[in-house]
C-alpha positions as protocol buffer text, in pm:
chain_id: "A"
residue {
  index: 1
  type: MET
  ca { x: 11187 y: 14377 z: 9902 }
}
residue {
  index: 2
  type: GLN
  ca { x: 11396 y: 14296 z: 10208 }
}
residue {
  index: 3
  type: GLN
  ca { x: 11713 y: 14487 z: 10287 }
}
residue {
  index: 4
  type: ILE
  ca { x: 12028 y: 14274 z: 10257 }
}
residue {
  index: 5
  type: GLU
  ca { x: 12299 y: 14360 z: 10508 }
}
residue {
  index: 6
  type: LEU
  ca { x: 12654 y: 14232 z: 10533 }
}
residue {
  index: 7
  type: LYS
  ca { x: 12940 y: 14309 z: 10772 }
}
residue {
  index: 8
  type: ALA
  ca { x: 13299 y: 14324 z: 10652 }
}
residue {
  index: 9
  type: GLU
  ca { x: 13637 y: 14395 z: 10811 }
}
residue {
  index: 10
  type: ARG
  ca { x: 13950 y: 14546 z: 10668 }
}
residue {
  index: 11
  type: ARG
  ca { x: 14192 y: 14282 z: 10543 }
}
residue {
  index: 12
  type: GLU
  ca { x: 14560 y: 14270 z: 10634 }
}
residue {
  index: 13
  type: VAL
  ca { x: 14640 y: 13936 z: 10463 }
}
residue {
  index: 14
  type: PHE
  ca { x: 14725 y: 13935 z: 10091 }
}
residue {
  index: 15
  type: GLY
  ca { x: 14854 y: 13706 z: 9817 }
}
residue {
  index: 16
  type: LYS
  ca { x: 14919 y: 13340 z: 9893 }
}
residue {
  index: 17
  type: LYS
  ca { x: 14854 y: 13396 z: 10264 }
}
residue {
  index: 18
  type: ALA
  ca { x: 14484 y: 13448 z: 10179 }
}
residue {
  index: 19
  type: LYS
  ca { x: 14459 y: 13069 z: 10157 }
}
residue {
  index: 20
  type: ARG
  ca { x: 14476 y: 13060 z: 10538 }
}
residue {
  index: 21
  type: LEU
  ca { x: 14184 y: 13303 z: 10554 }
}
residue {
  index: 22
  type: ARG
  ca { x: 13971 y: 13077 z: 10335 }
}
residue {
  index: 23
  type: SER
  ca { x: 14054 y: 12770 z: 10541 }
}
residue {
  index: 24
  type: SER
  ca { x: 13936 y: 12953 z: 10853 }
}
residue {
  index: 25
  type: GLY
  ca { x: 13598 y: 13039 z: 10695 }
}
residue {
  index: 26
  type: ILE
  ca { x: 13682 y: 13391 z: 10576 }
}
residue {
  index: 27
  type: VAL
  ca { x: 13656 y: 13507 z: 10213 }
}
residue {
  index: 28
  type: PRO
  ca { x: 13879 y: 13789 z: 10083 }
}
residue {
  index: 29
  type: VAL
  ca { x: 13680 y: 14060 z: 9905 }
}
residue {
  index: 30
  type: VAL
  ca { x: 13755 y: 14398 z: 9752 }
}
residue {
  index: 31
  type: LEU
  ca { x: 13541 y: 14712 z: 9750 }
}
residue {
  index: 32
  type: TYR
  ca { x: 13575 y: 14968 z: 9470 }
}
residue {
  index: 33
  type: GLY
  ca { x: 13364 y: 15224 z: 9290 }
}
residue {
  index: 34
  type: PRO
  ca { x: 13367 y: 15547 z: 9092 }
}
residue {
  index: 35
  type: LYS
  ca { x: 13420 y: 15756 z: 9406 }
}
residue {
  index: 36
  type: THR
  ca { x: 13584 y: 15488 z: 9621 }
}
residue {
  index: 37
  type: GLU
  ca { x: 13947 y: 15392 z: 9637 }
}
residue {
  index: 38
  type: SER
  ca { x: 14004 y: 15015 z: 9617 }
}
residue {
  index: 39
  type: LEU
  ca { x: 13972 y: 14868 z: 9966 }
}
residue {
  index: 40
  type: PRO
  ca { x: 14070 y: 14509 z: 10057 }
}
residue {
  index: 41
  type: LEU
  ca { x: 13819 y: 14350 z: 10298 }
}
residue {
  index: 42
  type: GLN
  ca { x: 13724 y: 14013 z: 10442 }
}
residue {
  index: 43
  type: VAL
  ca { x: 13381 y: 13863 z: 10511 }
}
residue {
  index: 44
  type: PRO
  ca { x: 13275 y: 13542 z: 10691 }
}
residue {
  index: 45
  type: ALA
  ca { x: 13202 y: 13278 z: 10426 }
}
residue {
  index: 46
  type: ARG
  ca { x: 12865 y: 13175 z: 10574 }
}
residue {
  index: 47
  type: GLU
  ca { x: 12730 y: 13533 z: 10570 }
}
residue {
  index: 48
  type: LEU
  ca { x: 12864 y: 13591 z: 10220 }
}
residue {
  index: 49
  type: HIS
  ca { x: 12697 y: 13272 z: 10089 }
}
residue {
  index: 50
  type: ARG
  ca { x: 12368 y: 13389 z: 10236 }
}
residue {
  index: 51
  type: ALA
  ca { x: 12403 y: 13734 z: 10078 }
}
residue {
  index: 52
  type: LEU
  ca { x: 12495 y: 13586 z: 9739 }
}
residue {
  index: 53
  type: ALA
  ca { x: 12196 y: 13352 z: 9744 }
}
residue {
  index: 54
  type: THR
  ca { x: 11960 y: 13638 z: 9827 }
}
residue {
  index: 55
  type: ALA
  ca { x: 12111 y: 13926 z: 9629 }
}
residue {
  index: 56
  type: GLY
  ca { x: 12271 y: 13772 z: 9325 }
}
residue {
  index: 57
  type: THR
  ca { x: 12439 y: 14038 z: 9114 }
}
residue {
  index: 58
  type: ASN
  ca { x: 12143 y: 14273 z: 9077 }
}
residue {
  index: 59
  type: ARG
  ca { x: 12028 y: 14357 z: 9431 }
}
residue {
  index: 60
  type: LEU
  ca { x: 12170 y: 14628 z: 9650 }
}
residue {
  index: 61
  type: ILE
  ca { x: 12353 y: 14526 z: 9968 }
}
residue {
  index: 62
  type: ARG
  ca { x: 12427 y: 14748 z: 10268 }
}
residue {
  index: 63
  type: LEU
  ca { x: 12791 y: 14678 z: 10355 }
}
residue {
  index: 64
  type: THR
  ca { x: 12897 y: 14781 z: 10705 }
}
residue {
  index: 65
  type: LEU
  ca { x: 13272 y: 14822 z: 10762 }
}
residue {
  index: 66
  type: ASP
  ca { x: 13285 y: 14994 z: 11097 }
}
residue {
  index: 67
  type: ALA
  ca { x: 13022 y: 15087 z: 11355 }
}
residue {
  index: 68
  type: ARG
  ca { x: 13130 y: 15452 z: 11328 }
}
residue {
  index: 69
  type: GLU
  ca { x: 13089 y: 15466 z: 10948 }
}
residue {
  index: 70
  type: GLU
  ca { x: 12772 y: 15482 z: 10744 }
}
residue {
  index: 71
  type: PRO
  ca { x: 12692 y: 15156 z: 10563 }
}
residue {
  index: 72
  type: ARG
  ca { x: 12792 y: 15155 z: 10197 }
}
residue {
  index: 73
  type: VAL
  ca { x: 12550 y: 15054 z: 9923 }
}
residue {
  index: 74
  type: VAL
  ca { x: 12712 y: 14794 z: 9696 }
}
residue {
  index: 75
  type: LEU
  ca { x: 12643 y: 14547 z: 9418 }
}
residue {
  index: 76
  type: ILE
  ca { x: 12824 y: 14217 z: 9370 }
}
residue {
  index: 77
  type: ARG
  ca { x: 13022 y: 14252 z: 9048 }
}
residue {
  index: 78
  type: ASP
  ca { x: 13239 y: 13942 z: 9028 }
}
residue {
  index: 79
  type: VAL
  ca { x: 13247 y: 13609 z: 9210 }
}
residue {
  index: 80
  type: GLN
  ca { x: 13546 y: 13376 z: 9180 }
}
residue {
  index: 81
  type: ARG
  ca { x: 13494 y: 13012 z: 9277 }
}
residue {
  index: 82
  type: ASP
  ca { x: 13716 y: 12707 z: 9293 }
}
residue {
  index: 83
  type: THR
  ca { x: 13655 y: 12507 z: 8975 }
}
residue {
  index: 84
  type: ILE
  ca { x: 13630 y: 12174 z: 9157 }
}
residue {
  index: 85
  type: THR
  ca { x: 13478 y: 12245 z: 9499 }
}
residue {
  index: 86
  type: GLN
  ca { x: 13281 y: 12559 z: 9396 }
}
residue {
  index: 87
  type: SER
  ca { x: 13389 y: 12725 z: 9722 }
}
residue {
  index: 88
  type: LEU
  ca { x: 13423 y: 13103 z: 9719 }
}
residue {
  index: 89
  type: LEU
  ca { x: 13773 y: 13233 z: 9645 }
}
residue {
  index: 90
  type: HIS
  ca { x: 13713 y: 13608 z: 9604 }
}
residue {
  index: 91
  type: VAL
  ca { x: 13427 y: 13856 z: 9556 }
}
residue {
  index: 92
  type: ASP
  ca { x: 13427 y: 14209 z: 9412 }
}
residue {
  index: 93
  type: PHE
  ca { x: 13186 y: 14465 z: 9558 }
}
residue {
  index: 94
  type: TYR
  ca { x: 13104 y: 14776 z: 9354 }
}
residue {
  index: 95
  type: GLU
  ca { x: 12998 y: 15078 z: 9561 }
}
residue {
  index: 96
  type: VAL
  ca { x: 12720 y: 15258 z: 9376 }
}
residue {
  index: 97
  type: VAL
  ca { x: 12636 y: 15626 z: 9377 }
}
residue {
  index: 98
  type: MET
  ca { x: 12258 y: 15641 z: 9411 }
}
residue {
  index: 99
  type: THR
  ca { x: 12234 y: 15944 z: 9180 }
}
residue {
  index: 100
  type: GLU
  ca { x: 12437 y: 15794 z: 8893 }
}
residue {
  index: 101
  type: LYS
  ca { x: 12313 y: 15534 z: 8646 }
}
residue {
  index: 102
  type: ILE
  ca { x: 12475 y: 15191 z: 8639 }
}
residue {
  index: 103
  type: THR
  ca { x: 12456 y: 14888 z: 8414 }
}
residue {
  index: 104
  type: ALA
  ca { x: 12339 y: 14562 z: 8569 }
}
residue {
  index: 105
  type: GLN
  ca { x: 12226 y: 14221 z: 8447 }
}
residue {
  index: 106
  type: ILE
  ca { x: 11866 y: 14135 z: 8540 }
}
residue {
  index: 107
  type: PRO
  ca { x: 11734 y: 13775 z: 8507 }
}
residue {
  index: 108
  type: ILE
  ca { x: 11422 y: 13703 z: 8300 }
}
residue {
  index: 109
  type: ASN
  ca { x: 11142 y: 13499 z: 8462 }
}
residue {
  index: 110
  type: LEU
  ca { x: 10876 y: 13346 z: 8239 }
}
residue {
  index: 111
  type: VAL
  ca { x: 10527 y: 13368 z: 8389 }
}
residue {
  index: 112
  type: GLY
  ca { x: 10211 y: 13184 z: 8286 }
}
residue {
  index: 113
  type: GLU
  ca { x: 10154 y: 12909 z: 8032 }
}
residue {
  index: 114
  type: SER
  ca { x: 10148 y: 12947 z: 7657 }
}
residue {
  index: 115
  type: PRO
  ca { x: 9836 y: 12815 z: 7476 }
}
residue {
  index: 116
  type: ALA
  ca { x: 10057 y: 12749 z: 7171 }
}
residue {
  index: 117
  type: VAL
  ca { x: 10263 y: 12502 z: 7376 }
}
residue {
  index: 118
  type: ASP
  ca { x: 9974 y: 12345 z: 7570 }
}
residue {
  index: 119
  type: LYS
  ca { x: 9712 y: 12306 z: 7296 }
}
residue {
  index: 120
  type: LYS
  ca { x: 9898 y: 12321 z: 6967 }
}
residue {
  index: 121
  type: GLY
  ca { x: 10208 y: 12117 z: 7050 }
}
residue {
  index: 122
  type: GLY
  ca { x: 10445 y: 12409 z: 7007 }
}
residue {
  index: 123
  type: LEU
  ca { x: 10791 y: 12430 z: 7157 }
}
residue {
  index: 124
  type: LEU
  ca { x: 10892 y: 12730 z: 7367 }
}
residue {
  index: 125
  type: VAL
  ca { x: 11239 y: 12853 z: 7273 }
}
residue {
  index: 126
  type: ARG
  ca { x: 11400 y: 13093 z: 7516 }
}
residue {
  index: 127
  type: GLY
  ca { x: 11667 y: 13309 z: 7355 }
}
residue {
  index: 128
  type: LEU
  ca { x: 11778 y: 13507 z: 7661 }
}
residue {
  index: 129
  type: ASP
  ca { x: 11810 y: 13431 z: 8032 }
}
residue {
  index: 130
  type: SER
  ca { x: 11888 y: 13789 z: 8134 }
}
residue {
  index: 131
  type: LEU
  ca { x: 11905 y: 14145 z: 8006 }
}
residue {
  index: 132
  type: ASP
  ca { x: 12154 y: 14424 z: 8066 }
}
residue {
  index: 133
  type: VAL
  ca { x: 11978 y: 14738 z: 8189 }
}
residue {
  index: 134
  type: HIS
  ca { x: 12105 y: 15091 z: 8250 }
}
residue {
  index: 135
  type: CYS
  ca { x: 11931 y: 15283 z: 8529 }
}
residue {
  index: 136
  type: LEU
  ca { x: 11963 y: 15436 z: 8873 }
}
residue {
  index: 137
  type: PRO
  ca { x: 12057 y: 15178 z: 9140 }
}
residue {
  index: 138
  type: GLY
  ca { x: 11733 y: 15236 z: 9331 }
}
residue {
  index: 139
  type: LEU
  ca { x: 11528 y: 15135 z: 9025 }
}
residue {
  index: 140
  type: LEU
  ca { x: 11691 y: 14793 z: 8977 }
}
residue {
  index: 141
  type: GLU
  ca { x: 11437 y: 14513 z: 8968 }
}
residue {
  index: 142
  type: GLU
  ca { x: 11486 y: 14167 z: 9116 }
}
residue {
  index: 143
  type: ALA
  ca { x: 11377 y: 14010 z: 8786 }
}
residue {
  index: 144
  type: ILE
  ca { x: 11201 y: 14096 z: 8462 }
}
residue {
  index: 145
  type: GLU
  ca { x: 10877 y: 13900 z: 8441 }
}
residue {
  index: 146
  type: VAL
  ca { x: 10758 y: 13806 z: 8094 }
}
residue {
  index: 147
  type: ASP
  ca { x: 10402 y: 13677 z: 8055 }
}
residue {
  index: 148
  type: ILE
  ca { x: 10405 y: 13399 z: 7795 }
}
residue {
  index: 149
  type: SER
  ca { x: 10029 y: 13340 z: 7811 }
}
residue {
  index: 150
  type: VAL
  ca { x: 9996 y: 13584 z: 7518 }
}
residue {
  index: 151
  type: LEU
  ca { x: 10166 y: 13333 z: 7286 }
}
residue {
  index: 152
  type: GLU
  ca { x: 9857 y: 13174 z: 7126 }
}
residue {
  index: 153
  type: ASP
  ca { x: 10000 y: 13075 z: 6788 }
}
residue {
  index: 154
  type: VAL
  ca { x: 10305 y: 12860 z: 6721 }
}
residue {
  index: 155
  type: ASP
  ca { x: 10489 y: 13129 z: 6521 }
}
residue {
  index: 156
  type: GLN
  ca { x: 10445 y: 13411 z: 6776 }
}
residue {
  index: 157
  type: ALA
  ca { x: 10735 y: 13567 z: 6966 }
}
residue {
  index: 158
  type: ILE
  ca { x: 10800 y: 13813 z: 7245 }
}
residue {
  index: 159
  type: LEU
  ca { x: 11087 y: 14045 z: 7159 }
}
residue {
  index: 160
  type: VAL
  ca { x: 11301 y: 14259 z: 7386 }
}
residue {
  index: 161
  type: LYS
  ca { x: 11143 y: 14572 z: 7235 }
}
residue {
  index: 162
  type: ASP
  ca { x: 10803 y: 14445 z: 7358 }
}
residue {
  index: 163
  type: LEU
  ca { x: 10913 y: 14449 z: 7722 }
}
residue {
  index: 164
  type: ASP
  ca { x: 10825 y: 14740 z: 7949 }
}
residue {
  index: 165
  type: VAL
  ca { x: 11115 y: 14755 z: 8192 }
}
residue {
  index: 166
  type: GLY
  ca { x: 11137 y: 15123 z: 8286 }
}
residue {
  index: 167
  type: CYS
  ca { x: 11515 y: 15129 z: 8230 }
}
residue {
  index: 168
  type: LEU
  ca { x: 11726 y: 15161 z: 7920 }
}
residue {
  index: 169
  type: LEU
  ca { x: 11788 y: 14809 z: 7786 }
}
residue {
  index: 170
  type: TYR
  ca { x: 12120 y: 14704 z: 7640 }
}
residue {
  index: 171
  type: THR
  ca { x: 12120 y: 14411 z: 7403 }
}
residue {
  index: 172
  type: SER
  ca { x: 12406 y: 14255 z: 7218 }
}
residue {
  index: 173
  type: PRO
  ca { x: 12420 y: 14331 z: 6847 }
}
residue {
  index: 174
  type: SER
  ca { x: 12268 y: 14076 z: 6614 }
}
residue {
  index: 175
  type: PRO
  ca { x: 12504 y: 13859 z: 6405 }
}
residue {
  index: 176
  type: ARG
  ca { x: 12398 y: 14056 z: 6095 }
}
residue {
  index: 177
  type: ASP
  ca { x: 12530 y: 14389 z: 6233 }
}
């Protein structure tokens, strides 16, 4: 897995004046964490788009603030976009502590082809697109791959409890609970 790196600068512009930053190709961001005081930053929009496309919200990013400081390991927690143009308005970075567990959302990728769909005319219904996991930041996976080639009969299912993820899975309670 490739290392994702991003450079940021401290931000001096706040509030409505941040609109000028965005028009000049800079996105206001904030860095926070359990052992980090909230820190307003700014990042070039082009670099941030590239990092978002590669990292999503479940890959670690090395954020460099100053050449004299050590890079900080962060996750993207929240992305705010303009509702019409979809341009970036603001991004939240969460600085992780590599020895403390975190909760992150990992996408589910379906792998293979189901014989029940191909040969028996079944319909594949996907109930979840992602799962919330709780683990150390270094153990986060890019995606959870689920092999659907084991679905040979129309009434078969793969449940969350059947997945071997290596982290503690969080699922939302069922409607009956």
